[in-house]
mmCIF file of C-alpha atoms in Angstrom:
data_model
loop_
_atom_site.group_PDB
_atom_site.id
_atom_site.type_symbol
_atom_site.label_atom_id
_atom_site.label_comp_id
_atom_site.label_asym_id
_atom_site.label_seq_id
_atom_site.Cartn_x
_atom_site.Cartn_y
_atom_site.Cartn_z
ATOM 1 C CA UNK C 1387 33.541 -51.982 -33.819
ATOM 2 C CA UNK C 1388 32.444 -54.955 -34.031
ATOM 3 C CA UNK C 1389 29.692 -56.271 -35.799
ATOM 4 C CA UNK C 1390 27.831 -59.980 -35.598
ATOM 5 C CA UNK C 1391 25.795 -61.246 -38.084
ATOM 6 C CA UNK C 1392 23.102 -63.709 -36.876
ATOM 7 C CA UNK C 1393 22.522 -66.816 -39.095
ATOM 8 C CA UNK C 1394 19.614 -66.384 -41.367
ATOM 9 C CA UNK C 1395 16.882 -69.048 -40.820
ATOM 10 C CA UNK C 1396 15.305 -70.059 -43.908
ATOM 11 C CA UNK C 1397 12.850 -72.806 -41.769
ATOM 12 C CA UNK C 1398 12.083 -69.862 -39.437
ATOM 13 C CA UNK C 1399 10.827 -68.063 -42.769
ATOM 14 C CA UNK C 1400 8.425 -70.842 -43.750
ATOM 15 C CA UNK C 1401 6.908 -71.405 -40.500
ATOM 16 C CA UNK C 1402 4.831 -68.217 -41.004
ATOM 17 C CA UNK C 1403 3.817 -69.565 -44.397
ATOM 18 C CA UNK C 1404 3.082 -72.656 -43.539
ATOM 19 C CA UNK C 1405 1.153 -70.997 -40.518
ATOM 20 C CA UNK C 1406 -1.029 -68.485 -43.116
ATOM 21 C CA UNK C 1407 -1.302 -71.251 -45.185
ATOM 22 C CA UNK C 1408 -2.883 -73.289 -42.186
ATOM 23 C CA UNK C 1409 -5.227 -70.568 -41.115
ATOM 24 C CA UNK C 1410 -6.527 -70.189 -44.749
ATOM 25 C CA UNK C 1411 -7.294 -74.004 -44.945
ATOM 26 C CA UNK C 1412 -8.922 -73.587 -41.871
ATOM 27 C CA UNK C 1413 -11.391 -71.401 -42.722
ATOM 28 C CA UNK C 1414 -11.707 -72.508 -46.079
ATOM 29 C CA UNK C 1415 -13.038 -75.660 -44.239
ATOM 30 C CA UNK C 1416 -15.178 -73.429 -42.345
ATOM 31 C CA UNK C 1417 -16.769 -72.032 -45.469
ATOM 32 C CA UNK C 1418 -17.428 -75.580 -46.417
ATOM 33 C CA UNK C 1419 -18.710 -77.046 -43.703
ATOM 34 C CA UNK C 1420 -21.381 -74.334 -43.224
ATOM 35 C CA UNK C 1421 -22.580 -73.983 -46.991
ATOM 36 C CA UNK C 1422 -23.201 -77.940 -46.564
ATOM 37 C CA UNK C 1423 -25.053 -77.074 -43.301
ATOM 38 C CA UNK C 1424 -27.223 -74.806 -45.288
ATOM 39 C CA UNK C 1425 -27.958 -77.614 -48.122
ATOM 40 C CA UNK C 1426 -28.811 -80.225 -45.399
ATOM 41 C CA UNK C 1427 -30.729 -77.865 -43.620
ATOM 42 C CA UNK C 1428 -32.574 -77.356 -46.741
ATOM 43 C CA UNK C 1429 -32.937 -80.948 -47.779
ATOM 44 C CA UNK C 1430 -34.084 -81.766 -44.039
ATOM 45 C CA UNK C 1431 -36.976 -79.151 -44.911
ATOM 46 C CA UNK C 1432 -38.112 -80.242 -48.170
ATOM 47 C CA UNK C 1433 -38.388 -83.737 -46.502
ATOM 48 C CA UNK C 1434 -40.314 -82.560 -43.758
ATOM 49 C CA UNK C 1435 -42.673 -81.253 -46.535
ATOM 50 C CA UNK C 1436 -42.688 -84.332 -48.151
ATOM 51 C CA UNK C 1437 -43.863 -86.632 -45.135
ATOM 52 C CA UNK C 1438 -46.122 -83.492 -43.930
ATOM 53 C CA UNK C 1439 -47.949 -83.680 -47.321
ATOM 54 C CA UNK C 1440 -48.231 -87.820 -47.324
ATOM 55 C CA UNK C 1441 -49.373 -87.716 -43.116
ATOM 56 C CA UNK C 1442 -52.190 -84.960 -44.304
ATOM 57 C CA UNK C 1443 -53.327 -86.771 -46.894
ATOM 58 C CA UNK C 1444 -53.496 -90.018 -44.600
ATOM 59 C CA UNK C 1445 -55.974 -88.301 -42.439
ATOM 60 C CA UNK C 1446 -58.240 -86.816 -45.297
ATOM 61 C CA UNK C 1447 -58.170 -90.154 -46.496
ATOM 62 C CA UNK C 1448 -59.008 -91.518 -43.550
ATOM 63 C CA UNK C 1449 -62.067 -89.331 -42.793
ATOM 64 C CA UNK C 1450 -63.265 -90.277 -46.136
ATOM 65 C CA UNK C 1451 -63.664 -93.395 -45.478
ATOM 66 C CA UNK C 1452 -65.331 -92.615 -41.963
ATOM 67 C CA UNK C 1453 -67.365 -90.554 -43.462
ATOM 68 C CA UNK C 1454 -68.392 -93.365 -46.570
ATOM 69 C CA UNK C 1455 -69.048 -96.185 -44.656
ATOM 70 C CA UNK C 1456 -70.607 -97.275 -40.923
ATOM 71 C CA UNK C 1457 -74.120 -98.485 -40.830
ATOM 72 C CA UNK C 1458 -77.042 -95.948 -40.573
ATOM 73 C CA UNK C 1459 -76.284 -92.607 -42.042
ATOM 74 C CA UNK C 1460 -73.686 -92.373 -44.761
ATOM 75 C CA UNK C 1461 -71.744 -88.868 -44.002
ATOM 76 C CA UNK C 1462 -70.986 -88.712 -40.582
ATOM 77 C CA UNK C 1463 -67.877 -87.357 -39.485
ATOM 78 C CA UNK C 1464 -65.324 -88.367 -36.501
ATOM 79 C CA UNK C 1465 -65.925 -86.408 -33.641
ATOM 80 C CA UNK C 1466 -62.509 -87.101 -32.119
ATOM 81 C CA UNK C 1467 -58.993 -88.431 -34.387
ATOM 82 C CA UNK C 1468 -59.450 -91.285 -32.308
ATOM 83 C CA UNK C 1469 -62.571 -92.547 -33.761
ATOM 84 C CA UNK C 1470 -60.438 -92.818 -36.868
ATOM 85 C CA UNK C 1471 -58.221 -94.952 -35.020
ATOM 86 C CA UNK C 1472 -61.105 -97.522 -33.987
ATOM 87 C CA UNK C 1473 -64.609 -97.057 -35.072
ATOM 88 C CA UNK C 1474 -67.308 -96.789 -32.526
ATOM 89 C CA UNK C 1475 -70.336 -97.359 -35.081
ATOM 90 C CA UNK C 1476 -69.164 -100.993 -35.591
ATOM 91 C CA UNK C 1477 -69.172 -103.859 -33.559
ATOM 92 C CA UNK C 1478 -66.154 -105.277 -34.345
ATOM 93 C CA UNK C 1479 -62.816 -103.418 -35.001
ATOM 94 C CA UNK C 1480 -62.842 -101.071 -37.926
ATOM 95 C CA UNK C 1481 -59.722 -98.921 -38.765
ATOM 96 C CA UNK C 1482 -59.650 -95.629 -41.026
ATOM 97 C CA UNK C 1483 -56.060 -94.959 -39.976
ATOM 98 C CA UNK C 1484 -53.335 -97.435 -38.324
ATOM 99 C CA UNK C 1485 -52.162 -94.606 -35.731
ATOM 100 C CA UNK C 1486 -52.122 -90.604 -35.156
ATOM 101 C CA UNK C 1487 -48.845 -89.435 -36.745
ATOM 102 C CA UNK C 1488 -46.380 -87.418 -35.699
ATOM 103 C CA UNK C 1489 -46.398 -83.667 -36.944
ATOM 104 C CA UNK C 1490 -43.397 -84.248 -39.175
ATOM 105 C CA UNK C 1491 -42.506 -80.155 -38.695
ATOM 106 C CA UNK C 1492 -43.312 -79.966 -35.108
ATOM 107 C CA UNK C 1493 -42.226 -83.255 -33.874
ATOM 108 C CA UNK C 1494 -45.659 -83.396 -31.910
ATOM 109 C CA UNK C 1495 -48.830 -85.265 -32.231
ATOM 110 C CA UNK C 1496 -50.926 -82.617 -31.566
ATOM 111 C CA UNK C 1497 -52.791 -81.219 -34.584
ATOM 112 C CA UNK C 1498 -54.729 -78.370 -35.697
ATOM 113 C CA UNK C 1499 -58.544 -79.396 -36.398
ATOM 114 C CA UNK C 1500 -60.855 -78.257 -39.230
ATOM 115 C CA UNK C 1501 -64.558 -78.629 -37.550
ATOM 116 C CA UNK C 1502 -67.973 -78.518 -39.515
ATOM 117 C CA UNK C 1503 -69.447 -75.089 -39.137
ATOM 118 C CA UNK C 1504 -71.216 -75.937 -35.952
ATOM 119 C CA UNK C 1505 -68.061 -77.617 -34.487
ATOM 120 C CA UNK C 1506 -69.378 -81.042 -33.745
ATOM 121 C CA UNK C 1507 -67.183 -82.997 -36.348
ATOM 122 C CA UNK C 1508 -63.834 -82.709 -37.369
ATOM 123 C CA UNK C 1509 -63.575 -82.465 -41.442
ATOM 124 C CA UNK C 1510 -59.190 -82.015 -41.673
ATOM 125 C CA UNK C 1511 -56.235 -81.299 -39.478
ATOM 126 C CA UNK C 1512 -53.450 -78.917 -40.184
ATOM 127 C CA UNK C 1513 -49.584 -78.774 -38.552
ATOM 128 C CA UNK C 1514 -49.572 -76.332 -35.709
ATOM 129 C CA UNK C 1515 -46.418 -74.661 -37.187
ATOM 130 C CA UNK C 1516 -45.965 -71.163 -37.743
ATOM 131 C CA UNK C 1517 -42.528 -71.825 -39.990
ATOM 132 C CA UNK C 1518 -43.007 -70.290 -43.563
ATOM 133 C CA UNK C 1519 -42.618 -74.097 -46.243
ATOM 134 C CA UNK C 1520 -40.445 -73.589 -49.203
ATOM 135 C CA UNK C 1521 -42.676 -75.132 -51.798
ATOM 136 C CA UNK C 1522 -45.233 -72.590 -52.536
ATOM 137 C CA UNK C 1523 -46.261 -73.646 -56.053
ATOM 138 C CA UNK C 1524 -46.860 -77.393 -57.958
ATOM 139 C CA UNK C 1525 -49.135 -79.256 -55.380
ATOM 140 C CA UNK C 1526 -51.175 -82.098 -56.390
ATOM 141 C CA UNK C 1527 -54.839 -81.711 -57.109
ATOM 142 C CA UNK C 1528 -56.060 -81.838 -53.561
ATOM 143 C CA UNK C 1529 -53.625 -79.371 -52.150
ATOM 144 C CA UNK C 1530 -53.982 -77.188 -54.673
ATOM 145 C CA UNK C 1531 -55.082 -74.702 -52.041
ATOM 146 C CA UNK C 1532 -51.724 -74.370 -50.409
ATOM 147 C CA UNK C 1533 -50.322 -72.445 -52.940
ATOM 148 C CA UNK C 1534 -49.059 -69.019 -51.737
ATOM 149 C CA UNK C 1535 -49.502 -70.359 -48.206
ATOM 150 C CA UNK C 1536 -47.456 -68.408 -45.731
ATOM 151 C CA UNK C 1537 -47.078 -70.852 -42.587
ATOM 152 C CA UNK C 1538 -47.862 -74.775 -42.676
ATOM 153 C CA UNK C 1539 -50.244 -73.807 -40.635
ATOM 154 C CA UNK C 1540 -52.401 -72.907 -43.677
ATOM 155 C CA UNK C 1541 -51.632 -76.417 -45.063
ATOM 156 C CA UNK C 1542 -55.361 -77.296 -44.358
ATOM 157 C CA UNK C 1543 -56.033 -81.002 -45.424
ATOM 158 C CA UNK C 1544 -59.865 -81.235 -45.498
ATOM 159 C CA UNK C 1545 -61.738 -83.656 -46.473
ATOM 160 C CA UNK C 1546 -64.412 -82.279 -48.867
ATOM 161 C CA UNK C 1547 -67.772 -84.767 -49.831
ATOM 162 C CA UNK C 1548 -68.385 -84.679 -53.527
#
């Protein structure tokens, strides 16, 4: 009997190695790349909080200072967000805000409206969002209110006469 021996391949050996070895870098990239999706996604939110809180603060201001000037009776309110835009009590052009922002969570210009109790005025807008925020706790002075709020949607920026 006869009896051949087939060469041993040590490169053969090492190709499955270096093939394991491949597969774990691969999803060890994987891991990576999804734990910084999760951080940017995260970061991307916090900024959209950010600009929400600075945009709702633009219009408060802005209805203040409807509200505290125009000739004839100090303490009227806009009817519309577009009266904030150009003032129809003056003759000339009068601006309380430059333009109607974007929603900075929605991506849409359309806004929630606080009205006076008998819903001729509007006294603060809100985001339309339903998405719970992240910060929940350390607002300024006039946002105070938002803490514990469960959607953005209770982000209520109202302009309140002293």
């Amino acid at each position: 009997m006869v009896s051949i021996r087939l060469p041993v391949d040590p490169i053969g050996r090492q190709r499955g190695l270096t093939y394991i070895a491949l597969l774990l870098v691969i999803a060890l990239h994987g891991a990576l790349l999804a734990a910084a999706g999760s951080v940017w996604h995260t970061a991307q939110k916090r900024e959209k909080e950010r600009q929400l809180l600075f945009i709702g603060d633009q219009f408060r201001r802005a209805i203040r200072s409807y509200a505290q000037s125009g000739p004839g009776i100090k303490g009227q309110l806009p009817k519309t967000l577009d009266e904030l835009l150009l003032d129809p009590r003056f003759p000339g052009v009068k601006r309380h805000l430059r333009k109607i922002f974007v929603d900075p969570v929605t991506w849409n210009k359309e806004w929630g409206l606080v009205k006076t109790p008998d819903a001729t005025a509007i006294i603060g807008v809100y985001s339309l969002s339903d998405e719970a925020p992240l910060k929940t706790a350390n607002f300024q002075p006039p946002d105070q209110a938002f803490e514990g709020a469960a959607t953005y949607a209770d982000w209520k920026f109202v302009y309140k006469p002293q």
